[in-house]
Short mmCIF file of N, CA and C in Angstrom, two decimals:
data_model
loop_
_atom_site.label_atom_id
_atom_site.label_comp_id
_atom_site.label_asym_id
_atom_site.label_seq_id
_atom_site.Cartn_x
_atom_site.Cartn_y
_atom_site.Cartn_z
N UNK A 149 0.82 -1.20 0.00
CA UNK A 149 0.00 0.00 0.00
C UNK A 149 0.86 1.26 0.00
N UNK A 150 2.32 0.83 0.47
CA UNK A 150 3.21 2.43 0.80
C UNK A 150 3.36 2.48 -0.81
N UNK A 151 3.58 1.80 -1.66
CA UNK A 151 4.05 2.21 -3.01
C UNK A 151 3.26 2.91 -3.61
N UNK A 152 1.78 2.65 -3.76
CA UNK A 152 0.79 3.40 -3.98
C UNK A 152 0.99 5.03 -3.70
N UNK A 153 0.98 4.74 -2.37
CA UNK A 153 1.01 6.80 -2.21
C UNK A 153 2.33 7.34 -2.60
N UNK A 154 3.31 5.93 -2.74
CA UNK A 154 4.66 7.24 -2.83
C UNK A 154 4.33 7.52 -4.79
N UNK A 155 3.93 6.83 -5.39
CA UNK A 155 3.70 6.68 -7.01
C UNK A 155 2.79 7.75 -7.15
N UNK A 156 1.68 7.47 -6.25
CA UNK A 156 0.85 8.88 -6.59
C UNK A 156 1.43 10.11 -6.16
N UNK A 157 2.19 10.14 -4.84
CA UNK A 157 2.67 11.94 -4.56
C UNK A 157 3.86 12.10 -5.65
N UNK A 158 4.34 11.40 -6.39
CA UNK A 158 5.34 11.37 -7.31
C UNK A 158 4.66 11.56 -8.57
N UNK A 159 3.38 11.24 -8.95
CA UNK A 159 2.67 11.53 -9.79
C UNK A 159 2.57 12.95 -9.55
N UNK A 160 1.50 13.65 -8.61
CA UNK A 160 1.30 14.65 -7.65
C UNK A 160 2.51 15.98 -8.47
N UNK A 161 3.67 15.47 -7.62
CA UNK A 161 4.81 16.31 -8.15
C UNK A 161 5.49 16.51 -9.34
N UNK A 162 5.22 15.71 -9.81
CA UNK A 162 5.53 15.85 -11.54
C UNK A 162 4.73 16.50 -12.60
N UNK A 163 3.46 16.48 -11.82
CA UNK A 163 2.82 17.22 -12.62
C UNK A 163 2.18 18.48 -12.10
N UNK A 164 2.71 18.76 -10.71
CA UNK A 164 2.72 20.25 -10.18
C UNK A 164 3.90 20.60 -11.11
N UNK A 165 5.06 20.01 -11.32
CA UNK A 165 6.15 20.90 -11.32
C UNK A 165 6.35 21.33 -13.09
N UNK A 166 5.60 20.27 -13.63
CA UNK A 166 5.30 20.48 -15.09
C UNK A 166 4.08 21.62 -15.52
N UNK A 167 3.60 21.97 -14.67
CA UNK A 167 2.35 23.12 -14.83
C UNK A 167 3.34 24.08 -14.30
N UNK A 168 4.00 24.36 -13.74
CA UNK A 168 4.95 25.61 -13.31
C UNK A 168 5.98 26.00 -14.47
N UNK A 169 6.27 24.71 -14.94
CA UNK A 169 7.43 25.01 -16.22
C UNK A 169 6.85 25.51 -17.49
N UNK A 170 5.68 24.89 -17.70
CA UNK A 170 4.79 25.39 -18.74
C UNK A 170 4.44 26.52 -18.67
N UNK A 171 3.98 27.00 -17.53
CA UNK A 171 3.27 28.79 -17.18
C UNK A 171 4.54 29.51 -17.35
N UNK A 172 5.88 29.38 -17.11
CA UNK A 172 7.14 30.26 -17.04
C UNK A 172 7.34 29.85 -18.56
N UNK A 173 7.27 29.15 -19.69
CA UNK A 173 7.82 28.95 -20.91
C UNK A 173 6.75 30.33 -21.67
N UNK A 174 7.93 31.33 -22.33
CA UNK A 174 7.61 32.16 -22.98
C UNK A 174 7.38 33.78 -22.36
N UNK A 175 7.28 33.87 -21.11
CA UNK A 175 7.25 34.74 -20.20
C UNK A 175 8.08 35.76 -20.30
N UNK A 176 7.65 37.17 -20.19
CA UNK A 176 8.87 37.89 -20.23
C UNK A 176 9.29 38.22 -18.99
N UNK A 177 10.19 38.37 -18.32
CA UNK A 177 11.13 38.49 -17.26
C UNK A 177 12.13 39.64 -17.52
N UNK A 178 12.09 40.92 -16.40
CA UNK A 178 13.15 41.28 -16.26
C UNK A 178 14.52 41.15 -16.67
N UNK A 179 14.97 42.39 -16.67
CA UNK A 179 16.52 41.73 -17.15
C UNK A 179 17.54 41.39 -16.37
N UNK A 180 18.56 40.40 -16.40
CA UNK A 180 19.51 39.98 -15.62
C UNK A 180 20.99 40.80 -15.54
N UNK A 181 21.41 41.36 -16.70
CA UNK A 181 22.87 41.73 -16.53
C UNK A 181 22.86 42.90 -17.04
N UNK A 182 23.93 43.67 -16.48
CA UNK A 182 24.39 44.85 -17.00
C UNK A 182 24.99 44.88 -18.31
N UNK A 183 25.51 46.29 -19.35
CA UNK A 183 26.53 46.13 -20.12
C UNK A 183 27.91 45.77 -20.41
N UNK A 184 28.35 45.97 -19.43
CA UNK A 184 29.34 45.94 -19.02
C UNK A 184 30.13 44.33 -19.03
N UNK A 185 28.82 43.55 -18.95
CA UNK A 185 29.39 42.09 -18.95
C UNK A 185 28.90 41.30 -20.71
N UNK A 186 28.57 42.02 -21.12
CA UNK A 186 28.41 41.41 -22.52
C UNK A 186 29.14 40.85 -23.36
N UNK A 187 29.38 39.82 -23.71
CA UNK A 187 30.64 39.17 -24.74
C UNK A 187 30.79 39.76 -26.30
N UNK A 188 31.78 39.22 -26.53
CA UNK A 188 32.02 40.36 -28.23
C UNK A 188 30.93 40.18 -29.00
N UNK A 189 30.85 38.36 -28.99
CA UNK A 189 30.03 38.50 -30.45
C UNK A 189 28.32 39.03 -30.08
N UNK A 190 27.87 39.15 -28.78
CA UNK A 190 26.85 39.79 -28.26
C UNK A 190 26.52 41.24 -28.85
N UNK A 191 27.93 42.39 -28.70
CA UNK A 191 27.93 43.39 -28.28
C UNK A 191 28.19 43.64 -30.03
N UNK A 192 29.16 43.14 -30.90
CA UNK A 192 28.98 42.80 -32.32
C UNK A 192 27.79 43.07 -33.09
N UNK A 193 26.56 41.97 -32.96
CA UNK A 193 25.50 41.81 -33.36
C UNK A 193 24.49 43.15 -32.90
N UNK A 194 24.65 43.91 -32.18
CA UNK A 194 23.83 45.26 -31.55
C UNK A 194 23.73 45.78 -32.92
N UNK A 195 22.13 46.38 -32.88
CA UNK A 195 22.29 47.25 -33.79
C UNK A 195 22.14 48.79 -33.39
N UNK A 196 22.51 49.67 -34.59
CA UNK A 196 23.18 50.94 -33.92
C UNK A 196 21.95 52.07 -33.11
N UNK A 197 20.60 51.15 -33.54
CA UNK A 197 19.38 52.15 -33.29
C UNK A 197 18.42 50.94 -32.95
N UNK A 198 17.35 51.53 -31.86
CA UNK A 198 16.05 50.63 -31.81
C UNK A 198 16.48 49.57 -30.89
N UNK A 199 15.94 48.53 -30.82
CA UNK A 199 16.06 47.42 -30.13
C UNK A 199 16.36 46.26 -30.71
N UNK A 200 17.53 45.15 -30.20
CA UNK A 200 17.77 43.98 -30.70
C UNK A 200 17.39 43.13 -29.70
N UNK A 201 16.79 42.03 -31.03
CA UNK A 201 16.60 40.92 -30.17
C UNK A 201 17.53 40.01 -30.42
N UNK A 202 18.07 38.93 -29.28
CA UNK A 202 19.52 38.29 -29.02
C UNK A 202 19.08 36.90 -29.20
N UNK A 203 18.51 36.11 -29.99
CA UNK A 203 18.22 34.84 -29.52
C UNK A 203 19.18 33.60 -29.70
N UNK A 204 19.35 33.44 -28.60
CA UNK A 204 20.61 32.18 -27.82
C UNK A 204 19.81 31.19 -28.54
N UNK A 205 20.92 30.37 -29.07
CA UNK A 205 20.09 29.48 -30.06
C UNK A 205 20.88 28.02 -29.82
N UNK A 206 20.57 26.15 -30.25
CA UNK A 206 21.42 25.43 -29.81
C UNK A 206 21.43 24.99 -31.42
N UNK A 207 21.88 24.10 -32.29
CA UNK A 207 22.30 23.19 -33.13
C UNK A 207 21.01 22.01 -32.99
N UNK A 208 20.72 21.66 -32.38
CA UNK A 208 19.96 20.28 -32.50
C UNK A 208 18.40 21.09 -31.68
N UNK A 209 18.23 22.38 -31.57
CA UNK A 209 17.12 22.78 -30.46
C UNK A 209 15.82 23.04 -31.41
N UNK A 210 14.68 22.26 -31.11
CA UNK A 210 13.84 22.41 -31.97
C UNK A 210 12.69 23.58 -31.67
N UNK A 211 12.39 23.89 -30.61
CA UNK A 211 11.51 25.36 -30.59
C UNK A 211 12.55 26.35 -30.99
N UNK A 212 13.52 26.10 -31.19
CA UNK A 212 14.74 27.81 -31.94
C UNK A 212 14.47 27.96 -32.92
N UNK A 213 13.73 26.97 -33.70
CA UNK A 213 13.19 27.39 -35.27
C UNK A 213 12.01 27.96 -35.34
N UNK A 214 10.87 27.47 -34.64
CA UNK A 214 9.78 28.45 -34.20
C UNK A 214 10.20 29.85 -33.99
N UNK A 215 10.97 29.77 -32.46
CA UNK A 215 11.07 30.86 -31.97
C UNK A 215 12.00 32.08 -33.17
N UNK A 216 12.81 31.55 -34.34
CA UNK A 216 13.59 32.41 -35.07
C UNK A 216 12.54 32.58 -36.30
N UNK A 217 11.37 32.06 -36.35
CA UNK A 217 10.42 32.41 -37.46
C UNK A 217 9.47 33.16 -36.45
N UNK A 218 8.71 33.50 -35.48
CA UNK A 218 8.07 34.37 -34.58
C UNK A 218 8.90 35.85 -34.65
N UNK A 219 10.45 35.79 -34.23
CA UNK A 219 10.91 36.91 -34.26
C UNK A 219 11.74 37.30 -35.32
N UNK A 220 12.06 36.75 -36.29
CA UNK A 220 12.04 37.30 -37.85
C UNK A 220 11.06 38.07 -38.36
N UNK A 221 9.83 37.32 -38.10
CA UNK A 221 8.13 37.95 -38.68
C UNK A 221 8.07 39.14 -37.93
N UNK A 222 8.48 39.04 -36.94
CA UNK A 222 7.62 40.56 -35.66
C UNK A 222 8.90 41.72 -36.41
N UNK A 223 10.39 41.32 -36.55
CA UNK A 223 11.23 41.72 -36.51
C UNK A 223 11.01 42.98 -37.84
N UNK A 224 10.28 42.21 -39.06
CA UNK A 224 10.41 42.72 -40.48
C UNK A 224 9.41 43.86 -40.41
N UNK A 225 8.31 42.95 -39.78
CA UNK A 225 7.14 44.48 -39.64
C UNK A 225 7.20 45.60 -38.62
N UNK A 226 8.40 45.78 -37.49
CA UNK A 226 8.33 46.19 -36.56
C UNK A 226 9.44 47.09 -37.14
N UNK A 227 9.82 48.98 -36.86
CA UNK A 227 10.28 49.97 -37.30
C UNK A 227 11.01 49.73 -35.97
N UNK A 228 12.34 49.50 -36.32
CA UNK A 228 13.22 49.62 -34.70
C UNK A 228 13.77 48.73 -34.03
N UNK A 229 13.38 47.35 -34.91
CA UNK A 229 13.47 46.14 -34.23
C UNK A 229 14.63 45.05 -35.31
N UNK A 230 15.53 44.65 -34.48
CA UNK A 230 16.20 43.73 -35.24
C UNK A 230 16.44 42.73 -34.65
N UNK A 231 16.28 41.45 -35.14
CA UNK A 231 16.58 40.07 -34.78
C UNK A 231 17.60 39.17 -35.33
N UNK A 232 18.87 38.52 -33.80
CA UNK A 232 19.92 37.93 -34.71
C UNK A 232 19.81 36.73 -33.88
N UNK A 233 20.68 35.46 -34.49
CA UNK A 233 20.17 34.70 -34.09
C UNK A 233 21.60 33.80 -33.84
N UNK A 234 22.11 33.80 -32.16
CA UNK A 234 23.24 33.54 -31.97
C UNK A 234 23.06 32.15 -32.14
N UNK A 235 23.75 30.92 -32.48
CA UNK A 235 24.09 29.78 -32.29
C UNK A 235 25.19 29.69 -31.42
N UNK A 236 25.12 29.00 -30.30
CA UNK A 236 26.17 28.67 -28.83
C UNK A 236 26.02 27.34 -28.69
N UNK A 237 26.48 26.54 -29.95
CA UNK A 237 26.82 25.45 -29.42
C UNK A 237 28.19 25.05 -29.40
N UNK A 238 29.24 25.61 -30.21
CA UNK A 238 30.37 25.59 -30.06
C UNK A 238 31.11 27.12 -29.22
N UNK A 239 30.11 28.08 -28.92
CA UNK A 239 30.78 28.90 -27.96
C UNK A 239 29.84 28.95 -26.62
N UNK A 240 29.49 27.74 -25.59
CA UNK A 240 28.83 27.70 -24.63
C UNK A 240 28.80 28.87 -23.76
N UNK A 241 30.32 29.16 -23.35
CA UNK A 241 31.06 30.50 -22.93
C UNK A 241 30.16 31.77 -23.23
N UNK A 242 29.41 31.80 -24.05
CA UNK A 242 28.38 32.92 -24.38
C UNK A 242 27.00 33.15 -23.59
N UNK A 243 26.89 32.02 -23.81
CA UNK A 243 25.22 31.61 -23.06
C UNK A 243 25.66 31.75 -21.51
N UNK A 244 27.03 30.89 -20.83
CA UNK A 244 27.34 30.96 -19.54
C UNK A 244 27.16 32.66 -18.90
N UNK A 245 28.22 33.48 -20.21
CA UNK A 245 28.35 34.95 -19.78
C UNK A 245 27.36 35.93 -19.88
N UNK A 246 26.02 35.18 -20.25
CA UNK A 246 24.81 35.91 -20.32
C UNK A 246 23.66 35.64 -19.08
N UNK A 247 24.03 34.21 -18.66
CA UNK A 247 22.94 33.66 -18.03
C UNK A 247 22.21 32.79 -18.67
N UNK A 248 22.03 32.43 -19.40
CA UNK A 248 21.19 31.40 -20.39
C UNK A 248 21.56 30.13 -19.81
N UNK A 249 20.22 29.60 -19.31
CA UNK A 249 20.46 28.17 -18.88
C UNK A 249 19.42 27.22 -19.74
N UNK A 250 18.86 27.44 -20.55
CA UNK A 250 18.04 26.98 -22.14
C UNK A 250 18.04 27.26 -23.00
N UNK A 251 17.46 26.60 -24.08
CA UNK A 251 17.59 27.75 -25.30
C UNK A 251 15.94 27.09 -25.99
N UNK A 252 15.11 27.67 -26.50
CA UNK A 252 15.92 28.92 -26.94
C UNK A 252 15.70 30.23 -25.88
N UNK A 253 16.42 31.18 -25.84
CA UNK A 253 16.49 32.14 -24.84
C UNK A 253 16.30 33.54 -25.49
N UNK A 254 15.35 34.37 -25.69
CA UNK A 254 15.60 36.05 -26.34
C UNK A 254 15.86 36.62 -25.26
N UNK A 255 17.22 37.72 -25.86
CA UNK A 255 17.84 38.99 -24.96
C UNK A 255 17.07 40.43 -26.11
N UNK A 256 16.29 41.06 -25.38
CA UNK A 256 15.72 42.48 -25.87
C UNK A 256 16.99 43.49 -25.58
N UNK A 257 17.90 43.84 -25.87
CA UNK A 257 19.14 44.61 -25.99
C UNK A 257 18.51 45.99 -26.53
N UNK A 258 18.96 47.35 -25.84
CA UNK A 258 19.09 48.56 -26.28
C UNK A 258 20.66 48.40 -27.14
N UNK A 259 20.67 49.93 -28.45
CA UNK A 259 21.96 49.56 -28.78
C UNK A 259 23.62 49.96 -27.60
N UNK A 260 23.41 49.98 -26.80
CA UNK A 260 24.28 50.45 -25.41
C UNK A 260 24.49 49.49 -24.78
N UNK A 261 23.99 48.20 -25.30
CA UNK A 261 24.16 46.92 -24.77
C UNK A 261 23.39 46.54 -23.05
N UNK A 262 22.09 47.82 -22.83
CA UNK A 262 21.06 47.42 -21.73
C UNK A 262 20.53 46.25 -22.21
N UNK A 263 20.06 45.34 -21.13
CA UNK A 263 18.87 44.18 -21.21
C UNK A 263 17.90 45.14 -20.78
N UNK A 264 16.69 44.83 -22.09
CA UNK A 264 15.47 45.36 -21.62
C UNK A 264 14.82 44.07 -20.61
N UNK A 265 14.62 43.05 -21.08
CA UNK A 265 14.12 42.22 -20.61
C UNK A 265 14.48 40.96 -21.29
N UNK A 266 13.84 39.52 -20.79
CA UNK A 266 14.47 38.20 -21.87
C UNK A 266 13.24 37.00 -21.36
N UNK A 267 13.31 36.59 -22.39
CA UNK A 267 12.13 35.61 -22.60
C UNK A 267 12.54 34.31 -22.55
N UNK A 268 12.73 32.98 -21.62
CA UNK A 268 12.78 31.50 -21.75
C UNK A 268 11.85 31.54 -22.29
N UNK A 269 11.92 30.21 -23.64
CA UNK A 269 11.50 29.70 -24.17
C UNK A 269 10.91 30.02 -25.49
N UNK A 270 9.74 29.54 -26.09
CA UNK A 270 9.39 30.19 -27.53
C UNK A 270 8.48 31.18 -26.54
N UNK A 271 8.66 32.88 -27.06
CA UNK A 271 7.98 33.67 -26.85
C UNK A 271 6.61 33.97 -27.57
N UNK A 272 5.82 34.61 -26.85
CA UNK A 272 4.73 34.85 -27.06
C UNK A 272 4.35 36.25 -27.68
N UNK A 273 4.04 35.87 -28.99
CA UNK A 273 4.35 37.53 -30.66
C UNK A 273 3.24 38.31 -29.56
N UNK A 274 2.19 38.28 -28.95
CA UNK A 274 1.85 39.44 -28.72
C UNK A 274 1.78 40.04 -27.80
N UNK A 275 2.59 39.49 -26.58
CA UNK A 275 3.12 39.99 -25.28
C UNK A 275 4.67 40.39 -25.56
N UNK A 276 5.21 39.84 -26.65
CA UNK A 276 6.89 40.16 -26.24
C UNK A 276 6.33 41.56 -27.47
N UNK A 277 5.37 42.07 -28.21
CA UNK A 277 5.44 43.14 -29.00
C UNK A 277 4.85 44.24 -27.68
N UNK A 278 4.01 44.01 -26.72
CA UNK A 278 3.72 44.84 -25.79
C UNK A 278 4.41 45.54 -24.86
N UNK A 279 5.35 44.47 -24.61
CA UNK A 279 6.83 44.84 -23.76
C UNK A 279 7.82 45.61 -24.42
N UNK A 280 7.76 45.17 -26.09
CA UNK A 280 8.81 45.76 -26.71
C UNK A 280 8.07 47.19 -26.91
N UNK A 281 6.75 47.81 -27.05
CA UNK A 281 6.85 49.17 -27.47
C UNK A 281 6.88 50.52 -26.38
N UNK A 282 7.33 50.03 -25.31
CA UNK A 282 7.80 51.37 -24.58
C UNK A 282 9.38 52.09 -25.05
N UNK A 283 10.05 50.88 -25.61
CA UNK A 283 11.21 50.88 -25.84
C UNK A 283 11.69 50.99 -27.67
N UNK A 284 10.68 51.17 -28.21
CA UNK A 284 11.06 51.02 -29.63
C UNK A 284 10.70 52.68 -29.86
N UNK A 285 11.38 53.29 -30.61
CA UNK A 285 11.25 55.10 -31.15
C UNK A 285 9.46 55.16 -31.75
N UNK A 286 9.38 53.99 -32.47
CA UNK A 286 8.29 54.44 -33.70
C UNK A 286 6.89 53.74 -32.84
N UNK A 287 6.87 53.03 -31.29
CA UNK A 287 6.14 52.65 -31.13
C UNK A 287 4.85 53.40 -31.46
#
């Protein structure tokens, strides 16, 4: 009978902790780091006006293709907005010096190299465009 309840509170918890991961996938969140700690090819990719979006990307990661067709599309129609699309699978060192502990990961970058804010997971086109227009010139 003990196996029973430990299978079910193990049930229980797996699927509390899978409704928590799901509600945080796509979320926008505050930003984590200053300029000051940005790596080259980060600070490289900035563009000189408007807002960039940074998306930490893996080689084998399958929502990074979603997520790089969501912010391509927002990117083309949006006055101010540019989207690049780092691959860190042979420079991990990037993702470490950003904070990125998934991918895919968007960094909203001013060109001064501020984090506006950053999104785990595939973001959501019409909350990450709500967040983005306090910060875009032509909003």
């Amino acid at each position: 009978m003990t196996g029973v309840w430990v299978l079910l509170g193990v049930l229980v918890l797996g699927g509390a902790a899978g409704a928590l991961l799901q509600a945080r996938n796509g979320r926008v969140r505050a930003a984590k780091f200053s300029a000051s700690t940005l790596p080259g090819r980060v600070s490289d990719a900035l563009a000189p006006d408007g807002v960039t979006l940074i998306q930490i990307s893996t080689t084998f990661c399958a929502p990074c293709r979603h997520t790089r067709a969501i912010l391509s599309a927002l990117a083309e129609k949006t006055d101010g907005l540019t989207h690049v699309d780092l691959d860190v699978t042979d420079t991990p060192e990037v993702a470490q010096a950003l904070s990125v502990l998934r991918t895919p990961t968007t960094l909203a970058l001013t060109p001064d190299g501020r984090e506006v804010f950053r999104v785990g997971g595939v973001p959501r086109g019409q909350e990450l465009l709500e967040a983005l227009k306090p910060h875009l010139t032509n909003a």
